[in-house]
Amino acid sequence: MKYSKPISSPSCFGERISTELEFVRKICRAEGETEADDDKLVDEFRRLAEHPDGSDLIYYPRDDREDSHEGIVKEVKEWRAKNGKPGFKQG
């Protein structure tokens, strides 16, 4: 298996997001100051996750998937590992 450098956790609007779970929660709770900020968070999720279902993992999950915040993070991590993508860098 090819080694890939872990990708960094996102930094959103000057605020460092420390975990993937915290990032997904922020998106699900629509915690941006504006709708445009929330859209940027979703765009960043799609960019970082690279999952083919993109934001549907959050908004339109398949019936066979756990749609909790933890389930979303688990799905992304499993898909990335299965597809030879790097994991997420800690803090």
PDB file of C-alpha atoms in Angstrom:
ATOM      1  CA  MET A   1       0.000   0.000   0.000  1.00  0.00           C
ATOM      2  CA  LYS A   2       1.288   3.428  -0.930  1.00  0.00           C
ATOM      3  CA  TYR A   3       2.032   5.789   1.987  1.00  0.00           C
ATOM      4  CA  SER A   4       0.130   9.025   1.939  1.00  0.00           C
ATOM      5  CA  LYS A   5       0.644  11.995   4.207  1.00  0.00           C
ATOM      6  CA  PRO A   6      -2.315  12.594   6.566  1.00  0.00           C
ATOM      7  CA  ILE A   7      -4.506  15.549   5.717  1.00  0.00           C
ATOM      8  CA  SER A   8      -4.867  18.361   8.229  1.00  0.00           C
ATOM      9  CA  SER A   9      -7.989  19.112  10.183  1.00  0.00           C
ATOM     10  CA  PRO A  10      -9.813  22.157   8.849  1.00  0.00           C
ATOM     11  CA  SER A  11      -9.427  25.682  10.074  1.00  0.00           C
ATOM     12  CA  CYS A  12     -12.726  27.484   9.751  1.00  0.00           C
ATOM     13  CA  PHE A  13     -12.964  31.251   9.842  1.00  0.00           C
ATOM     14  CA  GLY A  14      -9.870  31.585  12.004  1.00  0.00           C
ATOM     15  CA  GLU A  15     -11.038  28.908  14.446  1.00  0.00           C
ATOM     16  CA  ARG A  16      -9.070  25.668  14.559  1.00  0.00           C
ATOM     17  CA  ILE A  17     -11.247  22.552  14.497  1.00  0.00           C
ATOM     18  CA  SER A  18      -9.496  19.916  16.592  1.00  0.00           C
ATOM     19  CA  THR A  19     -11.306  16.721  15.573  1.00  0.00           C
ATOM     20  CA  GLU A  20     -13.197  15.328  12.630  1.00  0.00           C
ATOM     21  CA  LEU A  21     -16.174  14.747  14.917  1.00  0.00           C
ATOM     22  CA  GLU A  22     -16.186  18.382  16.042  1.00  0.00           C
ATOM     23  CA  PHE A  23     -16.092  19.475  12.392  1.00  0.00           C
ATOM     24  CA  VAL A  24     -19.062  17.273  11.423  1.00  0.00           C
ATOM     25  CA  ARG A  25     -21.023  18.479  14.448  1.00  0.00           C
ATOM     26  CA  LYS A  26     -20.361  22.090  13.455  1.00  0.00           C
ATOM     27  CA  ILE A  27     -21.777  21.377   9.991  1.00  0.00           C
ATOM     28  CA  CYS A  28     -24.808  19.455  11.257  1.00  0.00           C
ATOM     29  CA  ARG A  29     -25.667  22.177  13.757  1.00  0.00           C
ATOM     30  CA  ALA A  30     -25.252  24.925  11.139  1.00  0.00           C
ATOM     31  CA  GLU A  31     -22.939  26.856  13.466  1.00  0.00           C
ATOM     32  CA  GLY A  32     -21.605  29.278  10.873  1.00  0.00           C
ATOM     33  CA  GLU A  33     -22.352  32.943  11.472  1.00  0.00           C
ATOM     34  CA  THR A  34     -24.109  33.123   8.105  1.00  0.00           C
ATOM     35  CA  GLU A  35     -25.587  30.712   5.599  1.00  0.00           C
ATOM     36  CA  ALA A  36     -22.556  31.403   3.401  1.00  0.00           C
ATOM     37  CA  ASP A  37     -20.295  30.277   6.262  1.00  0.00           C
ATOM     38  CA  ASP A  38     -22.305  27.062   6.585  1.00  0.00           C
ATOM     39  CA  ASP A  39     -21.955  26.508   2.834  1.00  0.00           C
ATOM     40  CA  LYS A  40     -18.179  26.932   3.144  1.00  0.00           C
ATOM     41  CA  LEU A  41     -18.084  24.295   5.883  1.00  0.00           C
ATOM     42  CA  VAL A  42     -19.993  21.850   3.684  1.00  0.00           C
ATOM     43  CA  ASP A  43     -17.688  22.587   0.748  1.00  0.00           C
ATOM     44  CA  GLU A  44     -14.676  21.949   3.000  1.00  0.00           C
ATOM     45  CA  PHE A  45     -16.225  18.668   4.174  1.00  0.00           C
ATOM     46  CA  ARG A  46     -16.671  17.516   0.566  1.00  0.00           C
ATOM     47  CA  ARG A  47     -13.114  18.552  -0.289  1.00  0.00           C
ATOM     48  CA  LEU A  48     -11.536  16.822   2.696  1.00  0.00           C
ATOM     49  CA  ALA A  49     -13.684  13.685   2.702  1.00  0.00           C
ATOM     50  CA  GLU A  50     -13.397  13.049  -1.050  1.00  0.00           C
ATOM     51  CA  HIS A  51     -16.229  10.540  -0.535  1.00  0.00           C
ATOM     52  CA  PRO A  52     -18.351   9.998  -3.661  1.00  0.00           C
ATOM     53  CA  ASP A  53     -21.544  10.734  -1.697  1.00  0.00           C
ATOM     54  CA  GLY A  54     -20.183  14.109  -0.574  1.00  0.00           C
ATOM     55  CA  SER A  55     -22.581  16.082   1.597  1.00  0.00           C
ATOM     56  CA  ASP A  56     -25.278  13.438   1.083  1.00  0.00           C
ATOM     57  CA  LEU A  57     -23.494  11.572   3.888  1.00  0.00           C
ATOM     58  CA  ILE A  58     -24.821  14.329   6.156  1.00  0.00           C
ATOM     59  CA  TYR A  59     -28.082  15.426   4.570  1.00  0.00           C
ATOM     60  CA  TYR A  60     -29.342  12.354   2.696  1.00  0.00           C
ATOM     61  CA  PRO A  61     -27.655   9.288   4.210  1.00  0.00           C
ATOM     62  CA  ARG A  62     -28.447   5.879   2.778  1.00  0.00           C
ATOM     63  CA  ASP A  63     -30.785   3.718   4.844  1.00  0.00           C
ATOM     64  CA  ASP A  64     -27.989   1.229   5.548  1.00  0.00           C
ATOM     65  CA  ARG A  65     -25.725   3.864   7.157  1.00  0.00           C
ATOM     66  CA  GLU A  66     -25.593   5.251  10.648  1.00  0.00           C
ATOM     67  CA  ASP A  67     -26.494   8.923  10.298  1.00  0.00           C
ATOM     68  CA  SER A  68     -25.125  10.118  13.657  1.00  0.00           C
ATOM     69  CA  HIS A  69     -22.133  12.466  13.733  1.00  0.00           C
ATOM     70  CA  GLU A  70     -19.974   9.505  14.746  1.00  0.00           C
ATOM     71  CA  GLY A  71     -21.410   7.372  11.941  1.00  0.00           C
ATOM     72  CA  ILE A  72     -20.600  10.026   9.344  1.00  0.00           C
ATOM     73  CA  VAL A  73     -16.988  10.283  10.531  1.00  0.00           C
ATOM     74  CA  LYS A  74     -16.685   6.480  10.618  1.00  0.00           C
ATOM     75  CA  GLU A  75     -18.013   6.175   7.060  1.00  0.00           C
ATOM     76  CA  VAL A  76     -15.537   8.761   5.749  1.00  0.00           C
ATOM     77  CA  LYS A  77     -12.579   7.184   7.555  1.00  0.00           C
ATOM     78  CA  GLU A  78     -13.477   3.676   6.367  1.00  0.00           C
ATOM     79  CA  TRP A  79     -13.987   4.811   2.780  1.00  0.00           C
ATOM     80  CA  ARG A  80     -10.695   6.730   2.753  1.00  0.00           C
ATOM     81  CA  ALA A  81      -8.780   3.734   4.145  1.00  0.00           C
ATOM     82  CA  LYS A  82     -10.437   1.338   1.680  1.00  0.00           C
ATOM     83  CA  ASN A  83      -9.512   3.620  -1.217  1.00  0.00           C
ATOM     84  CA  GLY A  84      -5.880   4.206  -0.223  1.00  0.00           C
ATOM     85  CA  LYS A  85      -6.468   7.779   0.911  1.00  0.00           C
ATOM     86  CA  PRO A  86      -4.496   9.208   3.846  1.00  0.00           C
ATOM     87  CA  GLY A  87      -6.040   9.484   7.282  1.00  0.00           C
ATOM     88  CA  PHE A  88      -6.566  12.682   9.199  1.00  0.00           C
ATOM     89  CA  LYS A  89      -3.721  14.311  11.087  1.00  0.00           C
ATOM     90  CA  GLN A  90      -4.386  14.767  14.808  1.00  0.00           C
ATOM     91  CA  GLY A  91      -4.643  18.305  16.244  1.00  0.00           C
TER      92      GLY A  91
END
